Amino acid sequence: MSLKTKSQLPNRKSIRLQGWDYSNPGMYFVTIVLQERKPKFGEILNKTVILNEIGKLIEKWWISIPNRYNNASLDSYIIMPDHLHGIISINESVRAIHESPQPIEEDIHSRRQMTLSKIMGYFKMNTTKQINLRQQTPGNQIWQRGYYDRIIRNEDELHNIQNYIKQNPTASH
């Protein structure tokens, strides 16, 4: 079996907004989806999401994001049986709390910026690890590759997305 070179691998098209710096301050509506959309986080009863143990684990990791990234905050979110919708605010260039302070003389452009993708990667990696530990399924892929995002540009858009998140359980059944 031969190894493929980079040019032989499929070229995946980015769904990120071209030219946008995802470490910029702003609000982002994100959606992450379970592999094969198999419901693992709970069920919907009477238009209400009832989280199971794994769903509660997902919620614990989601609400811990600001503890890890001090300039990130959360707004509305919903954990559905097979996906998660949430609003993340990046209040200024975000760095992980546990990182060593950067030397003052270091060029500001060479610092490791904590972008939205790094926050999402941290969340997905840790939830995958915890779920696989609980289910004794090491290496099992939990999430679909990547995530969907939308840059929230104004208050009207924010309110529409907050309402969408709130209504998601009633709309799915």
PDB file of C-alpha atoms in Angstrom:
ATOM      1  CA  MET A   1       0.000   0.000   0.000  1.00  0.00           C
ATOM      2  CA  SER A   2       1.590   3.288  -1.060  1.00  0.00           C
ATOM      3  CA  LEU A   3       1.275   6.580   0.755  1.00  0.00           C
ATOM      4  CA  LYS A   4      -0.472   9.339  -1.169  1.00  0.00           C
ATOM      5  CA  THR A   5       1.245  12.640  -1.659  1.00  0.00           C
ATOM      6  CA  LYS A   6      -0.519  15.835  -0.671  1.00  0.00           C
ATOM      7  CA  SER A   7      -1.397  16.564  -4.315  1.00  0.00           C
ATOM      8  CA  GLN A   8      -3.093  13.143  -4.644  1.00  0.00           C
ATOM      9  CA  LEU A   9      -5.378  13.674  -1.650  1.00  0.00           C
ATOM     10  CA  PRO A  10      -8.907  14.995  -2.214  1.00  0.00           C
ATOM     11  CA  ASN A  11      -9.066  18.785  -2.040  1.00  0.00           C
ATOM     12  CA  ARG A  12     -11.703  19.729   0.532  1.00  0.00           C
ATOM     13  CA  LYS A  13     -13.340  23.082   0.029  1.00  0.00           C
ATOM     14  CA  SER A  14     -13.362  25.315   3.097  1.00  0.00           C
ATOM     15  CA  ILE A  15     -16.748  26.520   4.282  1.00  0.00           C
ATOM     16  CA  ARG A  16     -15.162  29.419   6.205  1.00  0.00           C
ATOM     17  CA  LEU A  17     -15.642  33.008   5.038  1.00  0.00           C
ATOM     18  CA  GLN A  18     -12.686  33.887   2.820  1.00  0.00           C
ATOM     19  CA  GLY A  19     -10.523  36.630   4.292  1.00  0.00           C
ATOM     20  CA  TRP A  20     -12.168  36.600   7.732  1.00  0.00           C
ATOM     21  CA  ASP A  21      -9.875  36.226  10.755  1.00  0.00           C
ATOM     22  CA  TYR A  22     -11.724  33.893  13.114  1.00  0.00           C
ATOM     23  CA  SER A  23      -9.713  35.182  16.072  1.00  0.00           C
ATOM     24  CA  ASN A  24     -11.367  38.588  15.540  1.00  0.00           C
ATOM     25  CA  PRO A  25     -13.801  39.755  18.190  1.00  0.00           C
ATOM     26  CA  GLY A  26     -17.324  38.824  17.188  1.00  0.00           C
ATOM     27  CA  MET A  27     -20.234  36.484  17.724  1.00  0.00           C
ATOM     28  CA  TYR A  28     -20.412  33.169  15.922  1.00  0.00           C
ATOM     29  CA  PHE A  29     -23.330  30.761  15.516  1.00  0.00           C
ATOM     30  CA  VAL A  30     -21.877  27.258  15.366  1.00  0.00           C
ATOM     31  CA  THR A  31     -23.377  23.855  14.665  1.00  0.00           C
ATOM     32  CA  ILE A  32     -21.575  20.575  15.209  1.00  0.00           C
ATOM     33  CA  VAL A  33     -23.121  17.298  14.157  1.00  0.00           C
ATOM     34  CA  LEU A  34     -22.670  13.706  15.275  1.00  0.00           C
ATOM     35  CA  GLN A  35     -21.126  11.216  12.884  1.00  0.00           C
ATOM     36  CA  GLU A  36     -23.896   9.636  10.789  1.00  0.00           C
ATOM     37  CA  ARG A  37     -26.371  11.822  12.748  1.00  0.00           C
ATOM     38  CA  LYS A  38     -27.055   8.938  15.106  1.00  0.00           C
ATOM     39  CA  PRO A  39     -28.834  10.348  18.176  1.00  0.00           C
ATOM     40  CA  LYS A  40     -26.594   9.796  21.201  1.00  0.00           C
ATOM     41  CA  PHE A  41     -27.309  12.770  23.457  1.00  0.00           C
ATOM     42  CA  GLY A  42     -30.905  12.120  24.476  1.00  0.00           C
ATOM     43  CA  GLU A  43     -34.385  12.375  23.041  1.00  0.00           C
ATOM     44  CA  ILE A  44     -37.171  14.858  22.441  1.00  0.00           C
ATOM     45  CA  LEU A  45     -40.294  14.349  24.527  1.00  0.00           C
ATOM     46  CA  ASN A  46     -43.197  16.804  24.384  1.00  0.00           C
ATOM     47  CA  LYS A  47     -41.062  19.235  22.366  1.00  0.00           C
ATOM     48  CA  THR A  48     -38.380  19.264  25.081  1.00  0.00           C
ATOM     49  CA  VAL A  49     -34.879  17.817  24.824  1.00  0.00           C
ATOM     50  CA  ILE A  50     -34.188  15.286  27.574  1.00  0.00           C
ATOM     51  CA  LEU A  51     -30.426  14.803  27.775  1.00  0.00           C
ATOM     52  CA  ASN A  52     -29.022  11.418  28.694  1.00  0.00           C
ATOM     53  CA  GLU A  53     -25.676  10.912  30.467  1.00  0.00           C
ATOM     54  CA  ILE A  54     -23.682  11.598  27.299  1.00  0.00           C
ATOM     55  CA  GLY A  55     -25.767  14.683  26.502  1.00  0.00           C
ATOM     56  CA  LYS A  56     -25.076  16.020  29.990  1.00  0.00           C
ATOM     57  CA  LEU A  57     -21.367  15.368  29.438  1.00  0.00           C
ATOM     58  CA  ILE A  58     -21.535  17.392  26.202  1.00  0.00           C
ATOM     59  CA  GLU A  59     -23.272  20.215  28.059  1.00  0.00           C
ATOM     60  CA  LYS A  60     -20.626  20.184  30.804  1.00  0.00           C
ATOM     61  CA  TRP A  61     -17.827  20.558  28.240  1.00  0.00           C
ATOM     62  CA  TRP A  62     -19.734  23.224  26.286  1.00  0.00           C
ATOM     63  CA  ILE A  63     -20.337  25.466  29.296  1.00  0.00           C
ATOM     64  CA  SER A  64     -16.695  25.032  30.354  1.00  0.00           C
ATOM     65  CA  ILE A  65     -15.366  26.727  27.187  1.00  0.00           C
ATOM     66  CA  PRO A  66     -15.067  30.175  28.883  1.00  0.00           C
ATOM     67  CA  ASN A  67     -13.081  28.560  31.711  1.00  0.00           C
ATOM     68  CA  ARG A  68     -10.504  27.431  29.166  1.00  0.00           C
ATOM     69  CA  TYR A  69     -10.621  30.477  26.876  1.00  0.00           C
ATOM     70  CA  ASN A  70     -10.895  33.589  29.030  1.00  0.00           C
ATOM     71  CA  ASN A  71     -11.971  35.919  26.223  1.00  0.00           C
ATOM     72  CA  ALA A  72     -14.670  33.610  24.916  1.00  0.00           C
ATOM     73  CA  SER A  73     -18.193  33.663  26.261  1.00  0.00           C
ATOM     74  CA  LEU A  74     -21.322  31.705  25.475  1.00  0.00           C
ATOM     75  CA  ASP A  75     -24.810  32.847  24.629  1.00  0.00           C
ATOM     76  CA  SER A  76     -27.781  30.641  23.710  1.00  0.00           C
ATOM     77  CA  TYR A  77     -27.198  26.971  22.958  1.00  0.00           C
ATOM     78  CA  ILE A  78     -29.159  23.777  22.536  1.00  0.00           C
ATOM     79  CA  ILE A  79     -27.953  20.206  22.605  1.00  0.00           C
ATOM     80  CA  MET A  80     -30.174  18.126  20.362  1.00  0.00           C
ATOM     81  CA  PRO A  81     -30.081  14.309  20.193  1.00  0.00           C
ATOM     82  CA  ASP A  82     -27.661  14.375  17.225  1.00  0.00           C
ATOM     83  CA  HIS A  83     -26.178  17.894  17.071  1.00  0.00           C
ATOM     84  CA  LEU A  84     -25.404  21.057  18.985  1.00  0.00           C
ATOM     85  CA  HIS A  85     -26.188  24.683  18.134  1.00  0.00           C
ATOM     86  CA  GLY A  86     -24.512  27.454  20.087  1.00  0.00           C
ATOM     87  CA  ILE A  87     -23.437  31.059  20.023  1.00  0.00           C
ATOM     88  CA  ILE A  88     -19.832  31.810  20.966  1.00  0.00           C
ATOM     89  CA  SER A  89     -18.513  35.338  21.452  1.00  0.00           C
ATOM     90  CA  ILE A  90     -14.846  36.067  21.029  1.00  0.00           C
ATOM     91  CA  ASN A  91     -14.421  39.282  22.973  1.00  0.00           C
ATOM     92  CA  GLU A  92     -10.840  39.999  21.885  1.00  0.00           C
ATOM     93  CA  SER A  93      -7.985  37.881  20.581  1.00  0.00           C
ATOM     94  CA  VAL A  94      -8.392  34.757  22.674  1.00  0.00           C
ATOM     95  CA  ARG A  95      -5.598  32.731  24.250  1.00  0.00           C
ATOM     96  CA  ALA A  96      -5.952  29.647  26.364  1.00  0.00           C
ATOM     97  CA  ILE A  97      -5.823  30.481  30.074  1.00  0.00           C
ATOM     98  CA  HIS A  98      -3.283  27.745  30.691  1.00  0.00           C
ATOM     99  CA  GLU A  99      -0.767  29.057  28.146  1.00  0.00           C
ATOM    100  CA  SER A 100       2.416  30.709  29.352  1.00  0.00           C
ATOM    101  CA  PRO A 101       2.440  34.503  29.070  1.00  0.00           C
ATOM    102  CA  GLN A 102       4.060  35.736  25.860  1.00  0.00           C
ATOM    103  CA  PRO A 103       7.224  37.833  26.141  1.00  0.00           C
ATOM    104  CA  ILE A 104       6.482  41.536  25.625  1.00  0.00           C
ATOM    105  CA  GLU A 105       9.066  41.922  22.879  1.00  0.00           C
ATOM    106  CA  GLU A 106       7.476  39.160  20.793  1.00  0.00           C
ATOM    107  CA  ASP A 107       5.933  40.348  17.543  1.00  0.00           C
ATOM    108  CA  ILE A 108       2.160  40.485  18.066  1.00  0.00           C
ATOM    109  CA  HIS A 109       1.523  38.848  14.661  1.00  0.00           C
ATOM    110  CA  SER A 110       3.540  35.766  15.554  1.00  0.00           C
ATOM    111  CA  ARG A 111       1.512  34.929  18.660  1.00  0.00           C
ATOM    112  CA  ARG A 112      -0.615  31.845  18.570  1.00  0.00           C
ATOM    113  CA  GLN A 113      -4.129  33.174  18.195  1.00  0.00           C
ATOM    114  CA  MET A 114      -6.964  31.163  19.675  1.00  0.00           C
ATOM    115  CA  THR A 115      -9.349  31.103  16.771  1.00  0.00           C
ATOM    116  CA  LEU A 116     -12.862  29.754  16.684  1.00  0.00           C
ATOM    117  CA  SER A 117     -11.554  26.592  15.015  1.00  0.00           C
ATOM    118  CA  LYS A 118      -9.142  25.956  17.890  1.00  0.00           C
ATOM    119  CA  ILE A 119     -11.939  26.404  20.426  1.00  0.00           C
ATOM    120  CA  MET A 120     -14.139  23.987  18.483  1.00  0.00           C
ATOM    121  CA  GLY A 121     -11.264  21.527  18.093  1.00  0.00           C
ATOM    122  CA  TYR A 122     -10.632  21.613  21.843  1.00  0.00           C
ATOM    123  CA  PHE A 123     -14.332  20.963  22.528  1.00  0.00           C
ATOM    124  CA  LYS A 124     -14.664  18.152  19.992  1.00  0.00           C
ATOM    125  CA  MET A 125     -11.405  16.454  21.013  1.00  0.00           C
ATOM    126  CA  ASN A 126     -12.282  16.406  24.711  1.00  0.00           C
ATOM    127  CA  THR A 127     -15.884  15.306  24.274  1.00  0.00           C
ATOM    128  CA  THR A 128     -14.788  12.544  21.892  1.00  0.00           C
ATOM    129  CA  LYS A 129     -12.197  11.349  24.384  1.00  0.00           C
ATOM    130  CA  GLN A 130     -14.691  11.321  27.268  1.00  0.00           C
ATOM    131  CA  ILE A 131     -17.446   9.579  25.310  1.00  0.00           C
ATOM    132  CA  ASN A 132     -15.048   6.909  24.054  1.00  0.00           C
ATOM    133  CA  LEU A 133     -13.778   6.328  27.596  1.00  0.00           C
ATOM    134  CA  ARG A 134     -17.324   5.880  28.904  1.00  0.00           C
ATOM    135  CA  GLN A 135     -18.391   3.629  26.061  1.00  0.00           C
ATOM    136  CA  GLN A 136     -15.060   1.772  25.905  1.00  0.00           C
ATOM    137  CA  THR A 137     -14.736   2.575  22.202  1.00  0.00           C
ATOM    138  CA  PRO A 138     -11.219   4.007  21.878  1.00  0.00           C
ATOM    139  CA  GLY A 139     -10.572   5.843  18.628  1.00  0.00           C
ATOM    140  CA  ASN A 140     -14.224   5.912  17.601  1.00  0.00           C
ATOM    141  CA  GLN A 141     -15.165   9.034  15.628  1.00  0.00           C
ATOM    142  CA  ILE A 142     -18.003  10.859  17.383  1.00  0.00           C
ATOM    143  CA  TRP A 143     -18.394  14.085  15.397  1.00  0.00           C
ATOM    144  CA  GLN A 144     -18.607  14.822  11.704  1.00  0.00           C
ATOM    145  CA  ARG A 145     -15.496  16.496  10.323  1.00  0.00           C
ATOM    146  CA  GLY A 146     -15.447  20.250  10.892  1.00  0.00           C
ATOM    147  CA  TYR A 147     -18.360  22.382  11.981  1.00  0.00           C
ATOM    148  CA  TYR A 148     -20.702  24.940  10.506  1.00  0.00           C
ATOM    149  CA  ASP A 149     -20.401  28.587  11.472  1.00  0.00           C
ATOM    150  CA  ARG A 150     -22.099  31.861  10.742  1.00  0.00           C
ATOM    151  CA  ILE A 151     -20.695  35.241  11.696  1.00  0.00           C
ATOM    152  CA  ILE A 152     -23.430  37.166  13.522  1.00  0.00           C
ATOM    153  CA  ARG A 153     -23.347  40.656  12.056  1.00  0.00           C
ATOM    154  CA  ASN A 154     -26.001  42.603  14.016  1.00  0.00           C
ATOM    155  CA  GLU A 155     -28.581  42.518  16.828  1.00  0.00           C
ATOM    156  CA  ASP A 156     -31.456  41.436  14.563  1.00  0.00           C
ATOM    157  CA  GLU A 157     -29.467  38.468  13.329  1.00  0.00           C
ATOM    158  CA  LEU A 158     -28.507  37.609  16.923  1.00  0.00           C
ATOM    159  CA  HIS A 159     -32.163  37.648  18.037  1.00  0.00           C
ATOM    160  CA  ASN A 160     -33.236  35.523  15.055  1.00  0.00           C
ATOM    161  CA  ILE A 161     -30.554  32.934  15.838  1.00  0.00           C
ATOM    162  CA  GLN A 162     -31.424  32.939  19.556  1.00  0.00           C
ATOM    163  CA  ASN A 163     -35.064  32.271  18.612  1.00  0.00           C
ATOM    164  CA  TYR A 164     -34.009  29.526  16.194  1.00  0.00           C
ATOM    165  CA  ILE A 165     -32.013  27.842  18.968  1.00  0.00           C
ATOM    166  CA  LYS A 166     -34.902  28.164  21.422  1.00  0.00           C
ATOM    167  CA  GLN A 167     -37.408  26.752  18.911  1.00  0.00           C
ATOM    168  CA  ASN A 168     -35.167  23.944  17.606  1.00  0.00           C
ATOM    169  CA  PRO A 169     -36.667  21.155  19.769  1.00  0.00           C
ATOM    170  CA  THR A 170     -40.215  22.077  18.728  1.00  0.00           C
ATOM    171  CA  ALA A 171     -39.276  22.332  15.048  1.00  0.00           C
ATOM    172  CA  SER A 172     -37.624  18.922  14.897  1.00  0.00           C
ATOM    173  CA  HIS A 173     -40.745  16.933  15.774  1.00  0.00           C
TER     174      HIS A 173
END
